[in-house]
PDB file of C-alpha atoms in Angstrom:
ATOM      1  CA  MET A   1       0.040  -0.640  -0.273  1.00 67.00           C
ATOM      2  CA  HIS A   2       1.701   3.368  -0.916  1.00 92.00           C
ATOM      3  CA  ARG A   3      -1.259   6.338  -0.676  1.00 97.00           C
ATOM      4  CA  ALA A   4      -3.659   6.120   2.300  1.00 98.00           C
ATOM      5  CA  LEU A   5      -6.497   8.877   2.384  1.00 98.00           C
ATOM      6  CA  ILE A   6      -8.587   9.531   6.101  1.00 98.00           C
ATOM      7  CA  THR A   7     -11.544  10.997   6.722  1.00 98.00           C
ATOM      8  CA  GLY A   8     -11.904  12.736  10.012  1.00 97.00           C
ATOM      9  CA  GLY A   9      -7.004  12.740   9.488  1.00 96.00           C
ATOM     10  CA  THR A  10      -6.272  15.555  12.263  1.00 96.00           C
ATOM     11  CA  ALA A  11      -7.524  13.468  15.825  1.00 94.00           C
ATOM     12  CA  GLY A  12      -9.017  10.736  17.234  1.00 94.00           C
ATOM     13  CA  ILE A  13      -9.184   7.604  16.170  1.00 95.00           C
ATOM     14  CA  GLY A  14      -8.354   8.993  12.323  1.00 97.00           C
ATOM     15  CA  ALA A  15      -4.815  10.583  13.366  1.00 97.00           C
ATOM     16  CA  ALA A  16      -3.905   7.841  14.415  1.00 97.00           C
ATOM     17  CA  PHE A  17      -4.715   5.248  11.777  1.00 97.00           C
ATOM     18  CA  ALA A  18      -2.706   8.645  10.262  1.00 98.00           C
ATOM     19  CA  ARG A  19      -0.013   7.526  12.271  1.00 98.00           C
ATOM     20  CA  ALA A  20       0.169   3.896  12.062  1.00 98.00           C
ATOM     21  CA  PHE A  21       0.456   4.688   7.834  1.00 98.00           C
ATOM     22  CA  ALA A  22       2.898   6.809   8.980  1.00 98.00           C
ATOM     23  CA  ARG A  23       5.419   4.667  10.398  1.00 97.00           C
ATOM     24  CA  ARG A  24       4.792   1.982   7.382  1.00 96.00           C
ATOM     25  CA  GLY A  25       6.522   4.948   4.784  1.00 96.00           C
ATOM     26  CA  VAL A  26       3.181   4.855   3.465  1.00 97.00           C
ATOM     27  CA  ALA A  27       1.474   8.673   1.772  1.00 97.00           C
ATOM     28  CA  LEU A  28      -0.982  10.035   3.333  1.00 98.00           C
ATOM     29  CA  VAL A  29      -3.964  11.930   1.765  1.00 98.00           C
ATOM     30  CA  LEU A  30      -5.670  13.704   5.312  1.00 98.00           C
ATOM     31  CA  VAL A  31      -9.143  14.574   5.117  1.00 98.00           C
ATOM     32  CA  ALA A  32     -11.015  16.890   7.783  1.00 97.00           C
ATOM     33  CA  ARG A  33     -12.758  20.399   7.891  1.00 96.00           C
ATOM     34  CA  ASP A  34      -9.957  23.160  10.020  1.00 95.00           C
ATOM     35  CA  GLU A  35      -7.703  24.086   7.810  1.00 96.00           C
ATOM     36  CA  THR A  36      -5.124  25.466   9.564  1.00 96.00           C
ATOM     37  CA  ARG A  37      -5.459  22.000  11.400  1.00 96.00           C
ATOM     38  CA  LEU A  38      -4.470  19.283   8.384  1.00 97.00           C
ATOM     39  CA  GLN A  39      -1.441  21.729   7.881  1.00 97.00           C
ATOM     40  CA  GLU A  40      -0.573  21.795  11.827  1.00 97.00           C
ATOM     41  CA  ALA A  41      -0.797  17.732  11.182  1.00 97.00           C
ATOM     42  CA  ALA A  42       0.140  16.626   8.127  1.00 98.00           C
ATOM     43  CA  ALA A  43       3.893  19.196   8.811  1.00 97.00           C
ATOM     44  CA  GLU A  44       3.964  16.682  12.480  1.00 97.00           C
ATOM     45  CA  LEU A  45       3.430  13.741  10.151  1.00 98.00           C
ATOM     46  CA  ARG A  46       6.666  15.222   7.247  1.00 97.00           C
ATOM     47  CA  ALA A  47       8.168  16.029  10.600  1.00 97.00           C
ATOM     48  CA  SER A  48       8.128  12.606  12.688  1.00 96.00           C
ATOM     49  CA  HIS A  49       7.425  10.058   9.480  1.00 96.00           C
ATOM     50  CA  GLY A  50       9.143  12.133   6.572  1.00 96.00           C
ATOM     51  CA  VAL A  51       6.806  10.776   4.626  1.00 97.00           C
ATOM     52  CA  GLU A  52       4.380  12.615   1.605  1.00 96.00           C
ATOM     53  CA  VAL A  53       1.129  14.289   2.802  1.00 97.00           C
ATOM     54  CA  GLU A  54      -1.886  16.256   0.748  1.00 97.00           C
ATOM     55  CA  THR A  55      -4.212  17.510   2.914  1.00 97.00           C
ATOM     56  CA  LEU A  56      -7.587  18.368   1.215  1.00 98.00           C
ATOM     57  CA  ALA A  57     -10.367  20.521   2.991  1.00 98.00           C
ATOM     58  CA  ALA A  58     -13.990  19.332   3.116  1.00 98.00           C
ATOM     59  CA  ASP A  59     -16.817  19.047   5.119  1.00 98.00           C
ATOM     60  CA  LEU A  60     -18.992  16.395   4.509  1.00 98.00           C
ATOM     61  CA  ALA A  61     -21.873  16.641   5.674  1.00 98.00           C
ATOM     62  CA  ASP A  62     -21.900  19.057   1.926  1.00 98.00           C
ATOM     63  CA  ARG A  63     -22.685  17.623  -0.968  1.00 98.00           C
ATOM     64  CA  GLN A  64     -20.364  19.161  -2.762  1.00 98.00           C
ATOM     65  CA  ASP A  65     -17.497  18.298  -0.901  1.00 98.00           C
ATOM     66  CA  GLN A  66     -18.757  14.541  -0.593  1.00 98.00           C
ATOM     67  CA  GLN A  67     -17.837  14.711  -4.469  1.00 98.00           C
ATOM     68  CA  LYS A  68     -14.568  16.328  -4.399  1.00 98.00           C
ATOM     69  CA  VAL A  69     -13.163  13.846  -1.743  1.00 98.00           C
ATOM     70  CA  ALA A  70     -14.818  11.790  -4.563  1.00 98.00           C
ATOM     71  CA  ASP A  71     -13.049  12.836  -7.384  1.00 97.00           C
ATOM     72  CA  ARG A  72     -10.315  12.344  -5.695  1.00 97.00           C
ATOM     73  CA  LEU A  73     -10.487   8.838  -5.261  1.00 97.00           C
ATOM     74  CA  GLU A  74     -11.024   8.136  -8.615  1.00 96.00           C
ATOM     75  CA  LEU A  75      -7.757  10.509  -9.472  1.00 91.00           C
ATOM     76  CA  THR A  76      -6.017   7.699 -12.013  1.00 81.00           C
ATOM     77  CA  GLY A  77      -2.300   8.840 -12.344  1.00 66.00           C
ATOM     78  CA  GLU A  78      -2.541   9.472 -15.637  1.00 52.00           C
ATOM     79  CA  PHE A  79      -4.849  12.438 -14.568  1.00 49.00           C
ATOM     80  CA  ALA A  80      -3.511  13.630 -11.238  1.00 49.00           C
ATOM     81  CA  GLY A  81      -0.053  15.272 -11.878  1.00 50.00           C
ATOM     82  CA  SER A  82       1.776  17.369  -9.542  1.00 49.00           C
ATOM     83  CA  GLY A  83       3.187  14.073  -8.251  1.00 51.00           C
ATOM     84  CA  ALA A  84      -0.224  12.797  -6.867  1.00 53.00           C
ATOM     85  CA  SER A  85      -1.193   9.525  -7.552  1.00 86.00           C
ATOM     86  CA  GLU A  86      -3.926   6.774  -6.970  1.00 95.00           C
ATOM     87  CA  ILE A  87      -5.566   5.781  -3.614  1.00 97.00           C
ATOM     88  CA  ASP A  88      -4.680   2.501  -1.987  1.00 96.00           C
ATOM     89  CA  VAL A  89      -6.194   2.951   0.868  1.00 98.00           C
ATOM     90  CA  LEU A  90     -10.005   4.954   1.891  1.00 98.00           C
ATOM     91  CA  VAL A  91     -10.350   5.395   5.343  1.00 98.00           C
ATOM     92  CA  ASN A  92     -13.647   6.304   6.442  1.00 98.00           C
ATOM     93  CA  ASN A  93     -13.112   7.964   9.835  1.00 97.00           C
ATOM     94  CA  ALA A  94     -14.837  11.730   9.611  1.00 96.00           C
ATOM     95  CA  GLY A  95     -18.367  11.129  12.512  1.00 95.00           C
ATOM     96  CA  PHE A  96     -19.691  13.043  15.142  1.00 94.00           C
ATOM     97  CA  SER A  97     -21.978  12.067  17.629  1.00 91.00           C
ATOM     98  CA  VAL A  98     -25.342  12.175  17.277  1.00 93.00           C
ATOM     99  CA  ARG A  99     -27.513  13.090  20.615  1.00 89.00           C
ATOM    100  CA  ALA A 100     -30.693  14.102  19.357  1.00 94.00           C
ATOM    101  CA  SER A 101     -33.547  12.509  20.522  1.00 94.00           C
ATOM    102  CA  LEU A 102     -35.173  10.255  18.298  1.00 95.00           C
ATOM    103  CA  LEU A 103     -38.600  12.021  18.981  1.00 96.00           C
ATOM    104  CA  ASP A 104     -37.012  15.543  18.167  1.00 96.00           C
ATOM    105  CA  PRO A 105     -38.952  17.449  15.931  1.00 96.00           C
ATOM    106  CA  ASP A 106     -36.175  19.024  14.810  1.00 96.00           C
ATOM    107  CA  LEU A 107     -34.414  16.779  12.548  1.00 97.00           C
ATOM    108  CA  SER A 108     -30.534  19.123  12.025  1.00 97.00           C
ATOM    109  CA  GLU A 109     -27.989  17.597  13.585  1.00 97.00           C
ATOM    110  CA  HIS A 110     -29.480  13.617  12.285  1.00 97.00           C
ATOM    111  CA  ASP A 111     -28.873  15.441   9.084  1.00 97.00           C
ATOM    112  CA  ARG A 112     -25.729  15.856   8.921  1.00 98.00           C
ATOM    113  CA  GLY A 113     -25.168  12.584  10.903  1.00 97.00           C
ATOM    114  CA  PHE A 114     -26.625  11.095   8.351  1.00 98.00           C
ATOM    115  CA  GLU A 115     -24.599  12.977   5.585  1.00 98.00           C
ATOM    116  CA  VAL A 116     -21.431  12.289   7.306  1.00 98.00           C
ATOM    117  CA  MET A 117     -21.372   8.825   8.704  1.00 98.00           C
ATOM    118  CA  GLN A 118     -23.562   7.301   5.664  1.00 98.00           C
ATOM    119  CA  ARG A 119     -24.057   9.952   3.359  1.00 98.00           C
ATOM    120  CA  ALA A 120     -20.762  10.519   2.684  1.00 98.00           C
ATOM    121  CA  VAL A 121     -19.508   5.923   3.752  1.00 98.00           C
ATOM    122  CA  LEU A 122     -21.324   4.780   0.796  1.00 98.00           C
ATOM    123  CA  LYS A 123     -20.904   8.385  -1.473  1.00 98.00           C
ATOM    124  CA  LEU A 124     -16.713   7.550  -0.724  1.00 98.00           C
ATOM    125  CA  GLY A 125     -16.845   3.566  -0.537  1.00 98.00           C
ATOM    126  CA  GLY A 126     -17.898   3.224  -4.058  1.00 98.00           C
ATOM    127  CA  ALA A 127     -15.170   5.773  -5.790  1.00 98.00           C
ATOM    128  CA  ALA A 128     -12.627   4.139  -3.165  1.00 98.00           C
ATOM    129  CA  GLY A 129     -14.282   0.494  -5.100  1.00 98.00           C
ATOM    130  CA  ARG A 130     -14.497   1.335  -8.084  1.00 98.00           C
ATOM    131  CA  ALA A 131     -11.398   2.743  -8.664  1.00 97.00           C
ATOM    132  CA  MET A 132      -9.304  -0.470  -6.179  1.00 97.00           C
ATOM    133  CA  SER A 133     -11.037  -2.221  -8.145  1.00 97.00           C
ATOM    134  CA  ALA A 134      -9.722  -1.596 -12.524  1.00 96.00           C
ATOM    135  CA  ARG A 135      -6.336  -2.256 -10.477  1.00 95.00           C
ATOM    136  CA  GLY A 136      -7.136  -5.705  -8.204  1.00 96.00           C
ATOM    137  CA  GLU A 137      -5.649  -4.660  -5.251  1.00 96.00           C
ATOM    138  CA  GLY A 138      -7.150  -2.051  -1.993  1.00 97.00           C
ATOM    139  CA  TRP A 139      -8.126  -1.501   1.136  1.00 98.00           C
ATOM    140  CA  ILE A 140     -11.122   0.311   2.299  1.00 98.00           C
ATOM    141  CA  ILE A 141     -11.719   0.516   6.063  1.00 98.00           C
ATOM    142  CA  ASN A 142     -14.383   1.298   7.216  1.00 98.00           C
ATOM    143  CA  ILE A 143     -15.478   2.979  11.557  1.00 97.00           C
ATOM    144  CA  ALA A 144     -17.878   1.452  12.259  1.00 96.00           C
ATOM    145  CA  SER A 145     -18.593   1.346  16.718  1.00 94.00           C
ATOM    146  CA  VAL A 146     -19.030  -1.508  19.320  1.00 92.00           C
ATOM    147  CA  SER A 147     -22.635   0.065  19.802  1.00 90.00           C
ATOM    148  CA  ALA A 148     -23.854  -0.875  16.424  1.00 92.00           C
ATOM    149  CA  PHE A 149     -24.269  -4.135  18.603  1.00 92.00           C
ATOM    150  CA  VAL A 150     -27.083  -1.527  21.469  1.00 90.00           C
ATOM    151  CA  THR A 151     -30.251  -0.018  20.277  1.00 90.00           C
ATOM    152  CA  GLN A 152     -29.252   3.566  22.443  1.00 89.00           C
ATOM    153  CA  ASN A 153     -29.827   6.723  19.935  1.00 94.00           C
ATOM    154  CA  ASN A 154     -29.723   7.316  16.076  1.00 94.00           C
ATOM    155  CA  TYR A 155     -26.018   7.106  16.673  1.00 95.00           C
ATOM    156  CA  THR A 156     -25.505   3.406  17.646  1.00 94.00           C
ATOM    157  CA  ALA A 157     -28.007   2.854  13.914  1.00 96.00           C
ATOM    158  CA  ILE A 158     -26.273   4.476  12.083  1.00 97.00           C
ATOM    159  CA  LYS A 159     -23.298   2.333  13.646  1.00 96.00           C
ATOM    160  CA  ALA A 160     -24.995  -0.871  12.926  1.00 96.00           C
ATOM    161  CA  TRP A 161     -25.721   0.624   9.103  1.00 97.00           C
ATOM    162  CA  VAL A 162     -21.617   1.500   9.143  1.00 98.00           C
ATOM    163  CA  THR A 163     -21.268  -1.991  10.420  1.00 97.00           C
ATOM    164  CA  ASN A 164     -24.077  -3.755   7.727  1.00 97.00           C
ATOM    165  CA  TYR A 165     -23.058  -0.885   4.460  1.00 98.00           C
ATOM    166  CA  SER A 166     -19.312  -2.321   4.892  1.00 98.00           C
ATOM    167  CA  GLU A 167     -19.659  -5.904   5.296  1.00 98.00           C
ATOM    168  CA  SER A 168     -22.122  -5.931   2.258  1.00 98.00           C
ATOM    169  CA  LEU A 169     -19.488  -3.558   0.350  1.00 98.00           C
ATOM    170  CA  SER A 170     -17.108  -7.451   1.261  1.00 97.00           C
ATOM    171  CA  VAL A 171     -19.721  -9.211   0.066  1.00 98.00           C
ATOM    172  CA  GLN A 172     -20.097  -6.820  -3.448  1.00 98.00           C
ATOM    173  CA  LEU A 173     -16.078  -6.835  -4.392  1.00 98.00           C
ATOM    174  CA  GLU A 174     -15.126 -10.296  -3.364  1.00 97.00           C
ATOM    175  CA  GLY A 175     -12.757 -11.521  -6.251  1.00 96.00           C
ATOM    176  CA  THR A 176     -11.995  -7.515  -6.429  1.00 97.00           C
ATOM    177  CA  GLY A 177      -8.619  -7.896  -4.837  1.00 97.00           C
ATOM    178  CA  VAL A 178     -10.423  -5.184  -2.439  1.00 98.00           C
ATOM    179  CA  GLN A 179     -11.202  -5.391   1.152  1.00 97.00           C
ATOM    180  CA  SER A 180     -13.429  -3.942   2.933  1.00 98.00           C
ATOM    181  CA  THR A 181     -13.495  -4.237   7.075  1.00 98.00           C
ATOM    182  CA  ALA A 182     -15.443  -2.082   9.565  1.00 98.00           C
ATOM    183  CA  VAL A 183     -13.496  -1.605  12.609  1.00 97.00           C
ATOM    184  CA  THR A 184     -15.544  -1.092  16.161  1.00 95.00           C
ATOM    185  CA  PRO A 185     -14.056  -0.048  18.839  1.00 93.00           C
ATOM    186  CA  GLY A 186     -15.004   0.337  22.241  1.00 87.00           C
ATOM    187  CA  TRP A 187     -14.773   3.647  24.508  1.00 80.00           C
ATOM    188  CA  VAL A 188     -11.329   4.471  23.252  1.00 83.00           C
ATOM    189  CA  ARG A 189      -9.048   7.758  24.422  1.00 74.00           C
ATOM    190  CA  THR A 190      -9.500  10.259  22.133  1.00 61.00           C
ATOM    191  CA  GLU A 191     -11.653  13.975  22.391  1.00 57.00           C
ATOM    192  CA  PHE A 192     -14.245  12.199  20.793  1.00 49.00           C
ATOM    193  CA  HIS A 193     -16.589  12.104  24.090  1.00 47.00           C
ATOM    194  CA  GLN A 194     -15.010  15.853  25.547  1.00 52.00           C
ATOM    195  CA  ARG A 195     -16.267  17.202  22.343  1.00 54.00           C
ATOM    196  CA  ALA A 196     -19.794  14.527  23.126  1.00 46.00           C
ATOM    197  CA  GLY A 197     -20.092  16.356  25.817  1.00 51.00           C
ATOM    198  CA  ILE A 198     -19.226  12.607  27.818  1.00 51.00           C
ATOM    199  CA  ARG A 199     -17.244  13.052  30.433  1.00 51.00           C
ATOM    200  CA  GLY A 200     -16.733   8.809  30.803  1.00 49.00           C
ATOM    201  CA  SER A 201     -15.800   9.047  34.476  1.00 50.00           C
ATOM    202  CA  SER A 202     -18.484   5.615  35.064  1.00 55.00           C
ATOM    203  CA  ILE A 203     -17.192   3.770  32.494  1.00 62.00           C
ATOM    204  CA  PRO A 204     -14.104   1.198  34.312  1.00 57.00           C
ATOM    205  CA  GLY A 205     -10.733   2.313  33.374  1.00 65.00           C
ATOM    206  CA  PHE A 206      -9.966  -1.502  31.694  1.00 58.00           C
ATOM    207  CA  LEU A 207     -12.704  -0.775  28.959  1.00 70.00           C
ATOM    208  CA  TRP A 208     -10.882   2.051  27.976  1.00 75.00           C
ATOM    209  CA  LEU A 209      -8.413   1.385  24.244  1.00 89.00           C
ATOM    210  CA  ASP A 210      -5.651   3.357  23.451  1.00 92.00           C
ATOM    211  CA  ALA A 211      -6.243   5.331  19.731  1.00 93.00           C
ATOM    212  CA  ASP A 212      -2.629   3.922  18.566  1.00 93.00           C
ATOM    213  CA  ASP A 213      -2.971   0.059  19.219  1.00 92.00           C
ATOM    214  CA  LEU A 214      -6.527   0.049  18.320  1.00 95.00           C
ATOM    215  CA  ALA A 215      -5.453   1.326  14.603  1.00 96.00           C
ATOM    216  CA  GLU A 216      -1.541  -1.240  14.472  1.00 97.00           C
ATOM    217  CA  GLN A 217      -4.871  -3.966  15.635  1.00 95.00           C
ATOM    218  CA  GLY A 218      -7.576  -2.525  12.923  1.00 96.00           C
ATOM    219  CA  LEU A 219      -4.323  -2.788   9.857  1.00 97.00           C
ATOM    220  CA  LYS A 220      -3.044  -6.893  11.485  1.00 97.00           C
ATOM    221  CA  ASP A 221      -7.484  -7.679  10.737  1.00 96.00           C
ATOM    222  CA  VAL A 222      -7.058  -5.834   7.606  1.00 97.00           C
ATOM    223  CA  ALA A 223      -4.270  -7.542   6.918  1.00 96.00           C
ATOM    224  CA  GLN A 224      -5.571 -10.682   7.729  1.00 96.00           C
ATOM    225  CA  GLY A 225      -9.341 -10.079   5.226  1.00 95.00           C
ATOM    226  CA  LYS A 226     -11.554  -9.786   8.301  1.00 96.00           C
ATOM    227  CA  ALA A 227     -14.494  -7.654   7.447  1.00 97.00           C
ATOM    228  CA  VAL A 228     -15.054  -6.996  10.870  1.00 97.00           C
ATOM    229  CA  SER A 229     -12.186  -6.538  13.291  1.00 96.00           C
ATOM    230  CA  ILE A 230     -13.362  -6.075  17.675  1.00 95.00           C
ATOM    231  CA  PRO A 231      -9.814  -4.436  18.543  1.00 91.00           C
ATOM    232  CA  GLY A 232      -9.047  -5.530  21.753  1.00 88.00           C
ATOM    233  CA  GLY A 233      -9.306  -8.839  23.546  1.00 87.00           C
ATOM    234  CA  ARG A 234     -12.517  -7.499  26.634  1.00 88.00           C
ATOM    235  CA  TRP A 235     -14.642  -5.744  23.685  1.00 87.00           C
ATOM    236  CA  LYS A 236     -14.054  -9.098  20.937  1.00 91.00           C
ATOM    237  CA  LEU A 237     -15.341 -10.392  24.239  1.00 92.00           C
ATOM    238  CA  ILE A 238     -18.133  -8.187  24.914  1.00 88.00           C
ATOM    239  CA  THR A 239     -19.581  -8.667  21.713  1.00 91.00           C
ATOM    240  CA  ALA A 240     -20.326 -11.666  21.565  1.00 91.00           C
ATOM    241  CA  LEU A 241     -22.174 -11.480  24.594  1.00 88.00           C
ATOM    242  CA  LEU A 242     -23.813  -8.879  22.616  1.00 87.00           C
ATOM    243  CA  ARG A 243     -24.860 -11.018  19.743  1.00 88.00           C
ATOM    244  CA  SER A 244     -26.179 -13.484  21.183  1.00 88.00           C
ATOM    245  CA  LEU A 245     -28.537 -11.636  23.828  1.00 85.00           C
ATOM    246  CA  PRO A 246     -32.047 -12.570  23.896  1.00 85.00           C
ATOM    247  CA  ARG A 247     -32.982  -8.475  21.213  1.00 86.00           C
ATOM    248  CA  PRO A 248     -35.117  -7.782  24.971  1.00 86.00           C
ATOM    249  CA  LEU A 249     -31.907  -7.378  27.478  1.00 86.00           C
ATOM    250  CA  VAL A 250     -30.499  -5.953  24.647  1.00 80.00           C
ATOM    251  CA  HIS A 251     -32.873  -3.170  24.525  1.00 90.00           C
ATOM    252  CA  ARG A 252     -33.040  -3.441  28.700  1.00 85.00           C
ATOM    253  CA  LEU A 253     -29.026  -2.586  28.443  1.00 80.00           C
ATOM    254  CA  SER A 254     -29.012   0.146  26.488  1.00 80.00           C
ATOM    255  CA  SER A 255     -32.840   1.892  28.624  1.00 83.00           C
ATOM    256  CA  LEU A 256     -29.454   1.054  30.940  1.00 82.00           C
ATOM    257  CA  LEU A 257     -26.402   2.801  29.624  1.00 73.00           C
ATOM    258  CA  SER A 258     -28.474   6.287  27.827  1.00 70.00           C
ATOM    259  CA  SER A 259     -29.840   6.295  31.277  1.00 68.00           C
ATOM    260  CA  ARG A 260     -26.140   6.518  32.766  1.00 60.00           C
ATOM    261  CA  ARG A 261     -25.101   8.658  29.512  1.00 57.00           C
ATOM    262  CA  SER A 262     -27.416  11.366  31.113  1.00 53.00           C
ATOM    263  CA  LYS A 263     -26.372  11.506  34.275  1.00 51.00           C
ATOM    264  CA  GLU A 264     -22.517  11.675  32.802  1.00 51.00           C
ATOM    265  CA  ARG A 265     -24.193  15.072  30.153  1.00 49.00           C
TER     266      ARG A 265
END
């Protein structure tokens, strides 16, 4: 793999994947909204690892920006110019916590969640899948969540979609040389929870994952051809349990988690 495009690549899990690829000498295309953070992240990666880093400012809630990133994914060496080249890896990571109630008449937060974590994932995954299939190789990594296996809110519903989509894409790409993997982390120590207003004080320490460890485990699973990656042994166990529980118990557990989370806000 020679070049990876990472959405939400300046912070959290996205930044961890950027570091993991940079350690392997893989050139990067970082996609994020904040131009200043993009330039700072690119400079740090260049200085630390000596890799080529391209930046692309885009708000994935905007369909024109989605198209801009999709066009970059489908750009071939013949038309790239300026030293740019094909994308071998896509990491669909950009996202945020959708906390609005499913009963809220204002759908603006839900709409943004759909655009960034569903439509953009579908749009970019399709663009990458077409381009990579034509070359006979590539990786598409979709960042989902263990929360996909519970039923708390629209964020958990969206991440359930991401997991199913990623597995469906893997089926459709079979035989093309392109691998699609859903990486489904549990709680990870990043700024994600602070942005969502979640303190996480009630979460036991042993359940937290380190973002860099998560990225390394995710890449190992992708390289092994796994359609779903669940980093961390304790989260593998928790996920297996959630998948085996009767749905009424999952619903009850989800209600308890939601109640506890609301007290932390």
